[in-house]
Short mmCIF file of C-alpha atoms and ligand atoms in Angstrom, two decimals:
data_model
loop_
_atom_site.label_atom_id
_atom_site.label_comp_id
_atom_site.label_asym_id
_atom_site.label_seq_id
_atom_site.Cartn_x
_atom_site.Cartn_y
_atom_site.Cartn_z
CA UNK A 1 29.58 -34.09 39.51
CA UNK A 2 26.86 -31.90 39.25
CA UNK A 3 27.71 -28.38 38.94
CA UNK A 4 26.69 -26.59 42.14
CA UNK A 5 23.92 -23.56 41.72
CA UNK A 6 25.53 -20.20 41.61
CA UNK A 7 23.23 -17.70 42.76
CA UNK A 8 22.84 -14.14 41.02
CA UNK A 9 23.78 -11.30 42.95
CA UNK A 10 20.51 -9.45 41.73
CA UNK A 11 17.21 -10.25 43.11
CA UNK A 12 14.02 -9.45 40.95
CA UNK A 13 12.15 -6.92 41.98
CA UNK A 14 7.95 -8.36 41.40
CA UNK A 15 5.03 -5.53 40.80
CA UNK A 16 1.00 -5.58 40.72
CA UNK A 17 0.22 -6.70 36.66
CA UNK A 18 -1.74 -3.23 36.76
CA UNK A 19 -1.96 -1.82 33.11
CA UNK A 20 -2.87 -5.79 31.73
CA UNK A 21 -6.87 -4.99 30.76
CA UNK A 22 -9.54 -7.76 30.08
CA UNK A 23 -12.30 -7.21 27.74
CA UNK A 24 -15.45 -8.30 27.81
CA UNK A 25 -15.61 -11.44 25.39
CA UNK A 26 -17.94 -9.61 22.63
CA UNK A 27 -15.48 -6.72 22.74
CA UNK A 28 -12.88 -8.84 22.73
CA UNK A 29 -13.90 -10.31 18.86
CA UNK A 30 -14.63 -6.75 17.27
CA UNK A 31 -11.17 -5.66 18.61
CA UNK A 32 -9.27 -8.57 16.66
CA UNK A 33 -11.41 -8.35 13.67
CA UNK A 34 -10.60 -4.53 13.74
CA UNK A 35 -6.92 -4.74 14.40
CA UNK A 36 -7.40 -7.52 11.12
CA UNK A 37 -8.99 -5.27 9.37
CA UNK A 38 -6.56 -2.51 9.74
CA UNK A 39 -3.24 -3.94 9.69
CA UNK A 40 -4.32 -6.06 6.43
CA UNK A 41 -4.51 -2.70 4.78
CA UNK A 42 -0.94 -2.41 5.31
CA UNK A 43 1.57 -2.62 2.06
CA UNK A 44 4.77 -2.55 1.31
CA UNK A 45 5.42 0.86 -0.80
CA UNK A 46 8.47 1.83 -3.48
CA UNK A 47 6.63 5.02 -4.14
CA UNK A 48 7.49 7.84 -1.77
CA UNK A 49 6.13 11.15 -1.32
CA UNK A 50 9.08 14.10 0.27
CA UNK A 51 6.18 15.60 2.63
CA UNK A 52 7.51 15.96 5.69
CA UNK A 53 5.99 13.80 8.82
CA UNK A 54 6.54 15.03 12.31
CA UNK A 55 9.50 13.95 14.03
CA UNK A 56 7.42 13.16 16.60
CA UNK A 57 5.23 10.29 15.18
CA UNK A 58 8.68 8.67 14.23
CA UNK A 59 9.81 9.04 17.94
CA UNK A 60 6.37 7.80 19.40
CA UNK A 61 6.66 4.95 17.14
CA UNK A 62 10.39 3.86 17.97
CA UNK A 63 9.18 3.96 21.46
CA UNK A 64 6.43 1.47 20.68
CA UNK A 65 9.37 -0.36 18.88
CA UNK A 66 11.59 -0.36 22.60
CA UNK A 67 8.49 -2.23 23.95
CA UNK A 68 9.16 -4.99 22.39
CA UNK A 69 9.64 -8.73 23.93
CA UNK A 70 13.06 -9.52 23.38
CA UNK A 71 16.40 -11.88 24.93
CA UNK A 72 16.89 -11.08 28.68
CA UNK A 73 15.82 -7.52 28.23
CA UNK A 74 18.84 -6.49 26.86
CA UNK A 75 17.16 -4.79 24.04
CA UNK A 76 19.85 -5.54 22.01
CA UNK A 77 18.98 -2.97 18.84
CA UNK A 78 19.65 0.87 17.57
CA UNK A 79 17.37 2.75 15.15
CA UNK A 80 19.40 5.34 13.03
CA UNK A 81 16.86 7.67 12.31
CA UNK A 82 18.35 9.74 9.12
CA UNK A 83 16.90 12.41 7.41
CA UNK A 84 19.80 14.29 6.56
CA UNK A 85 19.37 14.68 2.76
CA UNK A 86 23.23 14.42 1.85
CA UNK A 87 22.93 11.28 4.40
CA UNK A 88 20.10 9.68 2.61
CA UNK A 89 22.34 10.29 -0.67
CA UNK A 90 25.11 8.55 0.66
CA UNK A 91 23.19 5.34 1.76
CA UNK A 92 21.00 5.57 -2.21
CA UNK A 93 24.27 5.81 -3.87
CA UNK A 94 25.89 2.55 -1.50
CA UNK A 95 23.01 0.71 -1.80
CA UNK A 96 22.51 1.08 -5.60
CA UNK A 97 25.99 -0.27 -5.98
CA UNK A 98 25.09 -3.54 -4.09
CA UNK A 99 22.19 -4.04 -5.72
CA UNK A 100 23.25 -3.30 -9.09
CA UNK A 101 25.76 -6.44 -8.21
CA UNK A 102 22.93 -7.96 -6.72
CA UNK A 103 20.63 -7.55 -9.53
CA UNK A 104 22.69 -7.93 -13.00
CA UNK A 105 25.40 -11.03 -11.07
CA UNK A 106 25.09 -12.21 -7.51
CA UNK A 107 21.24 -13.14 -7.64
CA UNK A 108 20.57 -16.75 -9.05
CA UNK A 109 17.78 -16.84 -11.34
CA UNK A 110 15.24 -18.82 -8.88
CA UNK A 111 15.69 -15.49 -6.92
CA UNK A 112 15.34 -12.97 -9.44
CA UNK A 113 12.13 -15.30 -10.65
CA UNK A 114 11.02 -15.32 -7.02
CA UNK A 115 10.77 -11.32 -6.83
CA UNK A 116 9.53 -10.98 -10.52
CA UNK A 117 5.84 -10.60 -8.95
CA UNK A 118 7.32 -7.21 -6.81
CA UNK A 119 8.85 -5.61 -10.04
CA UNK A 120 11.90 -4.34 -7.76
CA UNK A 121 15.24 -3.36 -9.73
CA UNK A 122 18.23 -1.84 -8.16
CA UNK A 123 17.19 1.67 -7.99
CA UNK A 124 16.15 2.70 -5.36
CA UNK A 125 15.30 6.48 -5.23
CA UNK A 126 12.71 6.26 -2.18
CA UNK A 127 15.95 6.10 -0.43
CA UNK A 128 16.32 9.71 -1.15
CA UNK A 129 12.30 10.76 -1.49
CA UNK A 130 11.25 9.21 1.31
CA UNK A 131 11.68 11.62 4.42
CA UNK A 132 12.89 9.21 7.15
CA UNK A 133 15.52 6.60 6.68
CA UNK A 134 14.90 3.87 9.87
CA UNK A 135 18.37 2.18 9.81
CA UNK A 136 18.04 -0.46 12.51
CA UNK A 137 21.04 -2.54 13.50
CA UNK A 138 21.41 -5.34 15.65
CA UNK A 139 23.45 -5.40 18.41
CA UNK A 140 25.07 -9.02 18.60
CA UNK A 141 26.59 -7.70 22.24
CA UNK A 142 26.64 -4.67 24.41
CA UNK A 143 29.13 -2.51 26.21
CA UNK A 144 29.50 -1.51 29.38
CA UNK A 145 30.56 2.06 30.41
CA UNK A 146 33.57 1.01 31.12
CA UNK A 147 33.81 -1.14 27.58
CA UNK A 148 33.96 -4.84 28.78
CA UNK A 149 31.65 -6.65 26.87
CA UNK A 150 27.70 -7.82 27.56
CA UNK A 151 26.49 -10.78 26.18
CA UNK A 152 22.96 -10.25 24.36
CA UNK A 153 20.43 -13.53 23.93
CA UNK A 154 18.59 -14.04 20.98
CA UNK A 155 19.54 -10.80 18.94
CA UNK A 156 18.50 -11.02 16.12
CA UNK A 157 14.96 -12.55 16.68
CA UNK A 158 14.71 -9.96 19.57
CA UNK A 159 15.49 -6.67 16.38
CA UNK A 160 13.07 -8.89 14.46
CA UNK A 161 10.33 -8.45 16.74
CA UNK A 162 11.21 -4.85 17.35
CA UNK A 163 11.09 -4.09 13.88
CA UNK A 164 7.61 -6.05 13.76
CA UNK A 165 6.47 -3.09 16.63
CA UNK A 166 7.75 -0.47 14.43
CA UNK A 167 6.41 -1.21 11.31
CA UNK A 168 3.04 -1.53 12.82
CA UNK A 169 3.18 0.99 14.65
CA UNK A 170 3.86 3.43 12.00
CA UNK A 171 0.94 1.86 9.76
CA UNK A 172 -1.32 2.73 13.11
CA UNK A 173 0.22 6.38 12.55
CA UNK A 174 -0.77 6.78 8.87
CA UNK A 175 2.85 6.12 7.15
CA UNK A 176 3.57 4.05 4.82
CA UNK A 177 6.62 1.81 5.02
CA UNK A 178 8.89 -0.32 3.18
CA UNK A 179 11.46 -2.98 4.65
CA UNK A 180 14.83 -2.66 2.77
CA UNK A 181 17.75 -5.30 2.48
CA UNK A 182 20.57 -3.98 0.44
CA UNK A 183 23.05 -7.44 0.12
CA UNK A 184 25.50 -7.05 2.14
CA UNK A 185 24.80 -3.79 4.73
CA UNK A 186 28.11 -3.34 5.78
CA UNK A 187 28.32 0.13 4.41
CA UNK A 188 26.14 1.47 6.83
CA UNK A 189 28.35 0.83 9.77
CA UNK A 190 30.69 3.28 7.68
CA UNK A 191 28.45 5.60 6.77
CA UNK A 192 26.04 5.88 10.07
CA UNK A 193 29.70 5.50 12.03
CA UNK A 194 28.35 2.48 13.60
CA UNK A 195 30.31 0.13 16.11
CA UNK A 196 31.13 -3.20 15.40
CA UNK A 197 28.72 -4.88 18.31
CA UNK A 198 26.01 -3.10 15.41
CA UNK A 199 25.05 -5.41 12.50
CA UNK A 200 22.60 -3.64 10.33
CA UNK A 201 19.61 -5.40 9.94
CA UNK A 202 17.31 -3.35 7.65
CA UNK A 203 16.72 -0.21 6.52
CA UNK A 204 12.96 1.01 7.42
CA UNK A 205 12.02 3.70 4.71
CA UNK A 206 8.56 5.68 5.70
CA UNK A 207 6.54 8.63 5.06
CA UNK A 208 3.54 9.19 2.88
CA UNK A 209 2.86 7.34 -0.10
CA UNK A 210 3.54 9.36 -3.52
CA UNK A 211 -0.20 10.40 -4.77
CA UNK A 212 0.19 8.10 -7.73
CA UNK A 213 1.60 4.82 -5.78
CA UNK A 214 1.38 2.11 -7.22
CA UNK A 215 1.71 -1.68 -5.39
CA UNK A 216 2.07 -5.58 -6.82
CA UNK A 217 -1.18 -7.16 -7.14
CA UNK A 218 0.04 -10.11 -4.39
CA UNK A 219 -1.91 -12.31 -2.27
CA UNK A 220 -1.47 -13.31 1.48
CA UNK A 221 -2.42 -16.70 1.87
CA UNK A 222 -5.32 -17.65 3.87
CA UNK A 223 -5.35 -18.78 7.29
CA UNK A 224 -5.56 -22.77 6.84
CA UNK A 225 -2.55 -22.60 5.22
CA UNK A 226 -0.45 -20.48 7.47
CA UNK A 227 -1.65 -21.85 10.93
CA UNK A 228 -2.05 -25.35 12.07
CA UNK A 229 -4.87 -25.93 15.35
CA UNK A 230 -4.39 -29.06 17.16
N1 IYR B 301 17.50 -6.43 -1.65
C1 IYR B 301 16.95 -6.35 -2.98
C2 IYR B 301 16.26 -7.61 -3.39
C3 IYR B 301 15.05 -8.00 -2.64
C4 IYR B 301 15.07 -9.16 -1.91
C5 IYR B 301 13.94 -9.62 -1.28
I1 IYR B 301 13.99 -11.40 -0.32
C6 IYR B 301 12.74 -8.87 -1.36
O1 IYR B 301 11.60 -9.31 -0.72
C7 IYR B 301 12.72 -7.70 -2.08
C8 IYR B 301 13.88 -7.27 -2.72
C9 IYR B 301 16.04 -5.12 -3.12
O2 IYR B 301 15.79 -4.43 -2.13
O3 IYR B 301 15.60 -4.84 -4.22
#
């Protein structure tokens, strides 16, 4: 028997689409060729300077971050911002320890041969130098005041396209960022006194680049090979 609809106590609530703005075609090539232009600029950096940024580009971007499409609209993610020095100590020295494992035992060689072209190793210093630590966690569920339990859709994809917001959104600001994925994370629940709902799902180093940064000479491949037009 068919299972009978159950209707949901809340109603939506419809407004006027008023901030959506069209561009005149013309205008609306030179703004995706800019937006190319500049985000293509963006790399990933290992070389951090300690200059402060101000605390509030970081909050600016985590708000562009909370825009983000995501499952339902639970928003099912938590940046840890830390800049605490004997913080950022804590998560280089946890994270070193993993990826010393990582490095010299767990990795098999088609991996280590895979990130030969990035010339990463298991130190990882920026996590100190860098002046903001973005620890972003995932929240699988959510909680309720009163602690029952929320189911979130989509999680992880939803932190994946937060994180996406963030990281270009800091570029946009001037900062230079780099994506870190110490194997496994679970010391920054401990650390970061995270709950359990909170899987960590990368830490987001940025500030400036160090004056003398260097980066991989890597390619992005080209368009006919990443997109398909039918
Ligand atoms: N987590 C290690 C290894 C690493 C893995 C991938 I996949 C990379 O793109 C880069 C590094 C590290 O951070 O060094």
């Amino acid at each position: 028997m068919a299972r009978e609809a159950i209707k949901p106590m809340i109603q939506p609530t419809f407004i006027p689409l008023s901030d959506y703005r069209e561009y005149p075609v013309e205008e609306m090539r030179r703004r995706a060729a800019e937006f190319y232009a500049d985000i293509r600029r963006r790399r990933t950096v290992r070389d951090f300077s300690d200059r402060p940024v101000p605390r509030e580009v970081i909050e600016n971007a985590l708000r562009a971050a909370g825009t983000a499409p995501n499952g339902a609209n639970m928003q099912p993610w938590r940046f840890v911002v830390v800049s605490d020095p004997s913080l950022k100590r804590r998560i280089r020295e946890a994270a070193e320890v993993e990826e010393k494992d990582f490095y010299e035992h767990k990795a098999p060689p088609e991996w280590l041969d895979a990130l030969a072209p990035l010339g990463t190793d298991w130190r990882k210093s920026f996590l100190e130098t860098a002046p903001y630590l973005i620890v972003i966690f995932s929240q699988g569920y959510g909680r309720l005041p009163d602690g029952r339990k929320v189911k979130h859709y989509y999680a992880l994809e939803s932190t994946g396209i937060a994180t996406g917001f963030l990281i270009a959104a800091l570029h946009h600001a001037g900062l230079a960022t780099l994506t870190h994925t110490p194997s496994p994370m679970g010391f920054l629940n401990a650390i970061l006194d995270r709950p359990s709902n909170e899987r960590p799902f990368l830490v987001l180093v940025a500030g400036y680049p160090a004056a003398d940064a260097t980066v991989p000479l890597i390619s992005k491949k080209p368009l006919e090979e990443i997109a398909v037009f039918l």
